[in-house]
mmCIF file of C-alpha atoms in Angstrom:
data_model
loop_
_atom_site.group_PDB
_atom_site.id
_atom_site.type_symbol
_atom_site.label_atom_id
_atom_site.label_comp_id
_atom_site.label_asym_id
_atom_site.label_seq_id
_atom_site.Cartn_x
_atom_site.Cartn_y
_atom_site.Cartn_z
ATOM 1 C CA UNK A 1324 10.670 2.166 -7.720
ATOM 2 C CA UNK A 1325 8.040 3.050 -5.395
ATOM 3 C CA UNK A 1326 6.605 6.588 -5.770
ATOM 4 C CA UNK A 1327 7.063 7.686 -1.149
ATOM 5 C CA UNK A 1328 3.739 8.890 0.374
ATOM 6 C CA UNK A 1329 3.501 10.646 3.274
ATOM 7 C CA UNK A 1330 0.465 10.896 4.610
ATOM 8 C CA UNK A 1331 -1.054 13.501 7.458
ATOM 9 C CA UNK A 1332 -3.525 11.875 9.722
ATOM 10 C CA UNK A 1333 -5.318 15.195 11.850
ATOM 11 C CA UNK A 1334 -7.095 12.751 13.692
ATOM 12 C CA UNK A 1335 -10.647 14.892 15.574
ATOM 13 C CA UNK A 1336 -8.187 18.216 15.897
ATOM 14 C CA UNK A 1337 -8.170 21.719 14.599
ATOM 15 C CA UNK A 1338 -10.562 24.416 13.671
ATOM 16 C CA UNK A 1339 -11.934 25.031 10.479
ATOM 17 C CA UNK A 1340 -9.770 28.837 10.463
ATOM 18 C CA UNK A 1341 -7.076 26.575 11.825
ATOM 19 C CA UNK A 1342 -7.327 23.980 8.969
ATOM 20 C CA UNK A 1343 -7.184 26.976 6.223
ATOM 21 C CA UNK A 1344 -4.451 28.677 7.563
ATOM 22 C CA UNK A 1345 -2.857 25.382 7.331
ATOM 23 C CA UNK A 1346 -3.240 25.044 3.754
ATOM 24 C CA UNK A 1347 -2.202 27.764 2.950
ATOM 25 C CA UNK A 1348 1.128 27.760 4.966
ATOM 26 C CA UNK A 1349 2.041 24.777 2.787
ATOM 27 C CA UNK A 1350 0.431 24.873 -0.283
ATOM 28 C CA UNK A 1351 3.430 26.511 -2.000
ATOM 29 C CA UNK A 1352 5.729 24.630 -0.652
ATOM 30 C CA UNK A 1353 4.853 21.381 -1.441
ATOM 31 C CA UNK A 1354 7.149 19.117 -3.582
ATOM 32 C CA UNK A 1355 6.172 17.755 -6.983
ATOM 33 C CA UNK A 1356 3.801 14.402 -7.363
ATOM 34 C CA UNK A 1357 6.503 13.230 -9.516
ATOM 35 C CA UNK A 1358 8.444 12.963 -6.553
ATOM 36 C CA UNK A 1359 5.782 12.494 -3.448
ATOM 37 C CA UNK A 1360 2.701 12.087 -2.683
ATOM 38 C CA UNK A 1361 1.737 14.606 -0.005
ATOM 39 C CA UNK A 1362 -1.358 13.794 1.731
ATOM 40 C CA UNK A 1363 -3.540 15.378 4.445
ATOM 41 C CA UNK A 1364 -6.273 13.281 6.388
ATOM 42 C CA UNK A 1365 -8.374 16.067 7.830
ATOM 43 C CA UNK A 1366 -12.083 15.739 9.404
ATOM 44 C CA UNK A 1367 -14.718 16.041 6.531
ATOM 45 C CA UNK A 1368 -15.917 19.397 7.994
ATOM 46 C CA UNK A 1369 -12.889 20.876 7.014
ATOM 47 C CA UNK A 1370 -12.253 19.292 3.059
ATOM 48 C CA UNK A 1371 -14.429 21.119 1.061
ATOM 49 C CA UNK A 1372 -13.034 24.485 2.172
ATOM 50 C CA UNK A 1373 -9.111 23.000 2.326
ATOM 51 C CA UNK A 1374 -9.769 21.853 -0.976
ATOM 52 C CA UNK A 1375 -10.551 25.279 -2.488
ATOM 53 C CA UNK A 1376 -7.253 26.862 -0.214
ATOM 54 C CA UNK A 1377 -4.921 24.273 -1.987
ATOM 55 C CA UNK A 1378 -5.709 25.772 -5.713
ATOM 56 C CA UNK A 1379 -2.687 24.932 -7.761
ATOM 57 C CA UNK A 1380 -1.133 23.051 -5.402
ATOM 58 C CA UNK A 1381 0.712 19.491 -4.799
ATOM 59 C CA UNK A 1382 -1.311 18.996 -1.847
ATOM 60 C CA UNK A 1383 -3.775 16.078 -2.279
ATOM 61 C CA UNK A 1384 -6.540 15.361 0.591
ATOM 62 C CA UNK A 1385 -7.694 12.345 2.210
ATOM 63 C CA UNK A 1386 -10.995 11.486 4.451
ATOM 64 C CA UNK A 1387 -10.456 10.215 7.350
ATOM 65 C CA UNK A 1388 -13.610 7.362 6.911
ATOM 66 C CA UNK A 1389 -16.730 7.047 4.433
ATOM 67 C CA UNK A 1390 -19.311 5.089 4.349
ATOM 68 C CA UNK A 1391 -19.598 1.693 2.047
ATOM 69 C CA UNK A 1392 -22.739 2.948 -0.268
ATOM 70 C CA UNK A 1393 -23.052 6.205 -1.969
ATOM 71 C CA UNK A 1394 -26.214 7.534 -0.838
ATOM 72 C CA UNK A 1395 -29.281 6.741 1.858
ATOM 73 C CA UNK A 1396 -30.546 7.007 5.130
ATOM 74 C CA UNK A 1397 -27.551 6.494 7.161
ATOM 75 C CA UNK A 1398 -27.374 9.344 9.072
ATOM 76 C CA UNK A 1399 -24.225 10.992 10.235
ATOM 77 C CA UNK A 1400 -22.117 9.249 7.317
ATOM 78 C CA UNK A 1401 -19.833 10.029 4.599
ATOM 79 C CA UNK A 1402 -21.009 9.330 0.827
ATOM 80 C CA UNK A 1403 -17.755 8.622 -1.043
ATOM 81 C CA UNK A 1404 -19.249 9.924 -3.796
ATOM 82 C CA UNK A 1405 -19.548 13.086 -2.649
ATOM 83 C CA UNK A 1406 -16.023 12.624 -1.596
ATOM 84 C CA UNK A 1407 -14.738 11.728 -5.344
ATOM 85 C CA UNK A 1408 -17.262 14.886 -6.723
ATOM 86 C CA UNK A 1409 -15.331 17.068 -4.310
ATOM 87 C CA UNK A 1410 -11.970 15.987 -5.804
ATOM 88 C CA UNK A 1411 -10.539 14.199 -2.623
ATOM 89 C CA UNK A 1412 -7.862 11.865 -3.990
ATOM 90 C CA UNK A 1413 -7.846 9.251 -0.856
ATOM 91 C CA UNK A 1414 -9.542 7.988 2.078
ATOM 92 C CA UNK A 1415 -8.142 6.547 4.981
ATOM 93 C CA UNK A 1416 -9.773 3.123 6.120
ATOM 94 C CA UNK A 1417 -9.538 0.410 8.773
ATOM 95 C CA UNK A 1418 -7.560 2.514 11.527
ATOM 96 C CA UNK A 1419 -7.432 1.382 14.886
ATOM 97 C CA UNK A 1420 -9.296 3.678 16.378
ATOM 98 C CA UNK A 1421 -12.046 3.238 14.127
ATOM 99 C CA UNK A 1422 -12.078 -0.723 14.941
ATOM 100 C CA UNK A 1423 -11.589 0.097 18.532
ATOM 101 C CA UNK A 1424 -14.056 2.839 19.569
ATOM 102 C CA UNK A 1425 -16.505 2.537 16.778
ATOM 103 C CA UNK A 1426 -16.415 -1.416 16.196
ATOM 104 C CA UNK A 1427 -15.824 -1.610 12.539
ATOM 105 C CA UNK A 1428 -14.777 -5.000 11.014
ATOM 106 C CA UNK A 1429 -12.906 -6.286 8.190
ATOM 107 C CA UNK A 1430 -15.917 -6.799 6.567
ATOM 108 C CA UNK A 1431 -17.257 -3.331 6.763
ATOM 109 C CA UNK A 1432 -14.049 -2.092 5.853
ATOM 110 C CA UNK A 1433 -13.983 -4.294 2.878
ATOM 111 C CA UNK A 1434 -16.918 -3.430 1.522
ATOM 112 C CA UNK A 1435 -15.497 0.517 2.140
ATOM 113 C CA UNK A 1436 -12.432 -0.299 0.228
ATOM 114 C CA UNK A 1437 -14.862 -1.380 -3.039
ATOM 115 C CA UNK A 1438 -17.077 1.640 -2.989
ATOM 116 C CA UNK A 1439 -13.612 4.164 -2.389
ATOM 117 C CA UNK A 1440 -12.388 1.981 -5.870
ATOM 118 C CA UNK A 1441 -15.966 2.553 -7.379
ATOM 119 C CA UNK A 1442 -15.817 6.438 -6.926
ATOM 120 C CA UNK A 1443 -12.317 6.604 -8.328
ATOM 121 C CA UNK A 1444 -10.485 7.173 -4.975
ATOM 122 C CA UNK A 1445 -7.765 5.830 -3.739
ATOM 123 C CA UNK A 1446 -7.991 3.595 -0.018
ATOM 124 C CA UNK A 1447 -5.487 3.708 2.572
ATOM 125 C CA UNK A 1448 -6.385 0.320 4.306
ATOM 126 C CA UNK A 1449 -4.556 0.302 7.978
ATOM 127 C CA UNK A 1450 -3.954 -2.625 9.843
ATOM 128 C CA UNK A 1451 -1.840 -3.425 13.094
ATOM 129 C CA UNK A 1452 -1.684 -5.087 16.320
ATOM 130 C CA UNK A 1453 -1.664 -4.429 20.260
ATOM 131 C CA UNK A 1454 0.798 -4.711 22.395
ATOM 132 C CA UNK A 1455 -0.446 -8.318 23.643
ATOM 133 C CA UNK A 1456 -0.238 -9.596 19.896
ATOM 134 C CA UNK A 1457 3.069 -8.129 19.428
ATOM 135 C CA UNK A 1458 4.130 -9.355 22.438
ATOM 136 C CA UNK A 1459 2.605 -12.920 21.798
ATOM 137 C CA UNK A 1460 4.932 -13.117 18.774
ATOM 138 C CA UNK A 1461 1.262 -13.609 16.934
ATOM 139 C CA UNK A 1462 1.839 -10.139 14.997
ATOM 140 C CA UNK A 1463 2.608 -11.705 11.193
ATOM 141 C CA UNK A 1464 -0.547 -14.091 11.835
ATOM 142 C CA UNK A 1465 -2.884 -11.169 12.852
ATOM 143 C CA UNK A 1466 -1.641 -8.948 10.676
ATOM 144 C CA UNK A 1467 -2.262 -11.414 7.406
ATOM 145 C CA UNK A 1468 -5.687 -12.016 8.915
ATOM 146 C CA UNK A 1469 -7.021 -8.122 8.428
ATOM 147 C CA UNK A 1470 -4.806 -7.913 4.886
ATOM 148 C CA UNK A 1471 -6.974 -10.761 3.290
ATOM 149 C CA UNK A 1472 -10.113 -10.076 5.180
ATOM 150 C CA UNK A 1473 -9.565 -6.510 4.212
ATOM 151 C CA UNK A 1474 -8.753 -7.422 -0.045
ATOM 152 C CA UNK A 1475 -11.194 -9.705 -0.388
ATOM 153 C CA UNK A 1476 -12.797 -9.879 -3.802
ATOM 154 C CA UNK A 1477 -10.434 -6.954 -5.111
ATOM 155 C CA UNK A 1478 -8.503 -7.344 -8.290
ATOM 156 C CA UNK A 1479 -5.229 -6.894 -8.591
ATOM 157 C CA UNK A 1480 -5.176 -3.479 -10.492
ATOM 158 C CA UNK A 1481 -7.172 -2.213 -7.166
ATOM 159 C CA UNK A 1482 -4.551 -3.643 -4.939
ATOM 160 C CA UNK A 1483 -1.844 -2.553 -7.187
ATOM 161 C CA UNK A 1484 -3.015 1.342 -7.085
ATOM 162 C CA UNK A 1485 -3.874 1.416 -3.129
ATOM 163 C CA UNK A 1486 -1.615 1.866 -0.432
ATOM 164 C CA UNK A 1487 -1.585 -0.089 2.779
ATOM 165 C CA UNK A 1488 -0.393 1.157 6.138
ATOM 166 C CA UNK A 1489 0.941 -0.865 9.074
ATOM 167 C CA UNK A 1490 0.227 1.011 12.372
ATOM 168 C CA UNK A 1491 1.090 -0.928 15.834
ATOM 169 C CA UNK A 1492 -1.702 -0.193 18.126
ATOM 170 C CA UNK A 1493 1.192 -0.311 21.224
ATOM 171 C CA UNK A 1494 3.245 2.712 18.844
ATOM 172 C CA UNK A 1495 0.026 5.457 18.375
ATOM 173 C CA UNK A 1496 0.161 8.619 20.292
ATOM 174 C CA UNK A 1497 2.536 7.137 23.046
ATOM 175 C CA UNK A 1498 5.754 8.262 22.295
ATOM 176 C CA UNK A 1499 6.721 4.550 21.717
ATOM 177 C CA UNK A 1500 7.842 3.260 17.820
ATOM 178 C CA UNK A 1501 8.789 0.016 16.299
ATOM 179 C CA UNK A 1502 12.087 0.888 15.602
ATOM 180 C CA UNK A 1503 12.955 0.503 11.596
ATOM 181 C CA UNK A 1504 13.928 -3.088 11.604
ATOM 182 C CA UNK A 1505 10.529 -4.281 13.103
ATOM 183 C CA UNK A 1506 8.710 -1.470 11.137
ATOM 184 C CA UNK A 1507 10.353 -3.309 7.583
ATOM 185 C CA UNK A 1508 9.914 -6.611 9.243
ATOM 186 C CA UNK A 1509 5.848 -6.561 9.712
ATOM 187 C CA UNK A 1510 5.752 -4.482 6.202
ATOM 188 C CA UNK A 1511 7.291 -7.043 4.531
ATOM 189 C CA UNK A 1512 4.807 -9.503 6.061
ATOM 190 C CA UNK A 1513 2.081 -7.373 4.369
ATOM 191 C CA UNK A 1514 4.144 -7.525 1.381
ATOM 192 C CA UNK A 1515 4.371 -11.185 1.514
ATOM 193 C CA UNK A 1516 0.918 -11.480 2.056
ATOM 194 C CA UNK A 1517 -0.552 -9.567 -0.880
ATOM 195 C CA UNK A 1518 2.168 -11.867 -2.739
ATOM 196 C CA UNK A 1519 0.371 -14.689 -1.414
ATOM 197 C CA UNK A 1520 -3.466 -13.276 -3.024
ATOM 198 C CA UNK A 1521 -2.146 -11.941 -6.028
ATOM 199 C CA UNK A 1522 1.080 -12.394 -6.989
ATOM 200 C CA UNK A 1523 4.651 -10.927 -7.637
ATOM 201 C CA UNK A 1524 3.970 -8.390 -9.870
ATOM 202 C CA UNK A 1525 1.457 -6.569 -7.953
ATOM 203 C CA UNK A 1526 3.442 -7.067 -4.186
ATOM 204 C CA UNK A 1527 5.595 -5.187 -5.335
ATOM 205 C CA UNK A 1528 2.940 -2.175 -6.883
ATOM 206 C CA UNK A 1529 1.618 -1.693 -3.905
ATOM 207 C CA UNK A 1530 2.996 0.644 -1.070
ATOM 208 C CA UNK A 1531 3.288 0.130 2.037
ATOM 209 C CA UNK A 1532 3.341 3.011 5.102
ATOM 210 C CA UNK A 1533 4.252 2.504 8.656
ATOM 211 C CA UNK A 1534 2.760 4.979 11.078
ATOM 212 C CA UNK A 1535 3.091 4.881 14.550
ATOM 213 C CA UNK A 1536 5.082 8.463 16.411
ATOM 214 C CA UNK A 1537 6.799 8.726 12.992
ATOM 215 C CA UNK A 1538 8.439 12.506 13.196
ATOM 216 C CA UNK A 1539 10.871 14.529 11.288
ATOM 217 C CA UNK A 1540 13.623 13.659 13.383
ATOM 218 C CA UNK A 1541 13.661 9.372 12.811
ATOM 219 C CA UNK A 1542 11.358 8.840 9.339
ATOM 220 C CA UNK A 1543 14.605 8.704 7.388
ATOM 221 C CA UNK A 1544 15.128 5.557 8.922
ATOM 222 C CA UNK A 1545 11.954 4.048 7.995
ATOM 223 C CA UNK A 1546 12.408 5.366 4.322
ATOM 224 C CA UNK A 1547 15.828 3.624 3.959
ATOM 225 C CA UNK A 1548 14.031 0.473 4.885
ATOM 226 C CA UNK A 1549 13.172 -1.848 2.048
ATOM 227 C CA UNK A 1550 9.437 -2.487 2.367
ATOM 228 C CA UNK A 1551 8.515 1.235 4.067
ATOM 229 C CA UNK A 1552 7.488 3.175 0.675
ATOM 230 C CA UNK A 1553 5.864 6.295 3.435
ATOM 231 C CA UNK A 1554 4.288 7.123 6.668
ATOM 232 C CA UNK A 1555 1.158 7.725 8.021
ATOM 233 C CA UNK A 1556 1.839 10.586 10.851
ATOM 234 C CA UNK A 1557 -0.333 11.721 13.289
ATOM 235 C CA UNK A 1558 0.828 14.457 15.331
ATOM 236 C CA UNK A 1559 4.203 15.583 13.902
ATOM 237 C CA UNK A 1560 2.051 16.415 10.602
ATOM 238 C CA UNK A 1561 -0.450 18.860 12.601
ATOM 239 C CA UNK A 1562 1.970 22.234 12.375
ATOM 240 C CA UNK A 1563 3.040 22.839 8.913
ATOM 241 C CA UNK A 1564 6.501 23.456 9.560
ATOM 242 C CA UNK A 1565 6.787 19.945 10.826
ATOM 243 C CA UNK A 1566 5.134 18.258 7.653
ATOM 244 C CA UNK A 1567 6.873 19.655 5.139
ATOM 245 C CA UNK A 1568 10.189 18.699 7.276
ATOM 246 C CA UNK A 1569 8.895 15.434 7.117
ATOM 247 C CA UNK A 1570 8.258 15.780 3.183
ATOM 248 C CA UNK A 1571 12.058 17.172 2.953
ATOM 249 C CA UNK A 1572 13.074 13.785 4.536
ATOM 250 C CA UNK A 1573 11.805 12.004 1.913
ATOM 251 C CA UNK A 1574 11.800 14.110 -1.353
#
């Protein structure tokens, strides 16, 4: 069985009081890693402090972007090793937003999935399609583009360990979802196609997260689903009251 994740993406919101008082409202509430992984992508202003509010907690934090080497002049960046020193456990790569407004490729966000492995964290690689792809019927063909661009030259202990989320461009922030079939449907063609680079043994490892207006009140559909192993939530996992309904779904 596949341990559920369910992942908090804060996108550019909140203030840093905001983001404490946050933290703190859940921290004790949280259910056991034994059980799920309870994750919260907040800007990298606000993780140093969040991660001193979460003392003895199941909370784990994730980035929301680094950069691919550890140190230099690249001003305005993230050094994932400063990440790692900090203690944050994941870091979320590849999203569409990121491709769209700040150009990144599967090449850059290759080479950020190897340095996130090389400071001991763990990558959420996102992938998904517009509405054109979709409906094109070209979604399984883009989407096993970005999966091998995106796990090129990793080993299969690295893919095994990471977690992969499928995110429809057409279902973020507009109210809109791929209901739970489609949602198993396009996992299972990630699934298929890290079967295709690697193997059985390690398809089946690694888990898979849809995201895309994912709330408390329809994720226990996508759990049910075969390939769905979690969610990567955007604005249902801003108030704490709604993320830890969303944790209940699951737990």
């Amino acid at each position: 069985m596949r341990k559920p994740i369910i992942a908090g993406n804060w996108k550019m919101n909140k203030t840093l009081a905001e983001a404490k008082e946050f933290t703190l409202a859940v921290k004790d509430a949280i259910p056991s890693k034994d059980v799920v992984d309870s994750v919260i992508g907040s800007p990298a202003l606000f993780l140093a402090p969040m991660n001193c509010k979460r003392k003895d907690s199941e909370l784990q934090l994730a980035a929301q972007n680094c950069f691919w080497e550890n140190e230099g002049a690249y001003t305005g960046e993230t050094s994932p090793a400063a990440l790692a020193d900090m203690g944050i456990e994941y870091v979320i790569i590849g999203h569409s937003e990121r491709r769209e407004y700040f150009h990144e490729t599967d090449e850059e966000i290759n080479k950020k999935a190897k340095a996130i492995f090389a400071n001991g964290m763990t990558p959420i690689l996102c992938c998904g399609e517009t509405l054109e792809t979709y409906e094109a019927g070209k979604t399984a063909e883009w989407i096993e583009g970005q999966i091998t661009a995106g796990l090129k030259d990793l080993s299969a202990d690295q893919v095994s360990s990471m977690v992969i989320a499928y995110e429809p461009i057409w279902a973020i922030g507009t109210g809109k979802s791929a209901d739970a079939n489609i949602a198993d449907e396009i996992c299972g063609v990630v699934r298929k196609t890290v079967e295709k680079l690697y193997g059985n043994e390690v398809a089946e490892k690694v888990r898979i997260q849809y995201g895309g207006s994912v709330k408390p009140e329809n994720i226990a559909e996508y759990m049910a689903k075969e390939n769905v192993d979690g969610a990567l939530v955007g604005g249902a996992s801003l108030q704490p009251d709604s993320f830890l309904a969303l944790l209940s779904a699951v737990k």
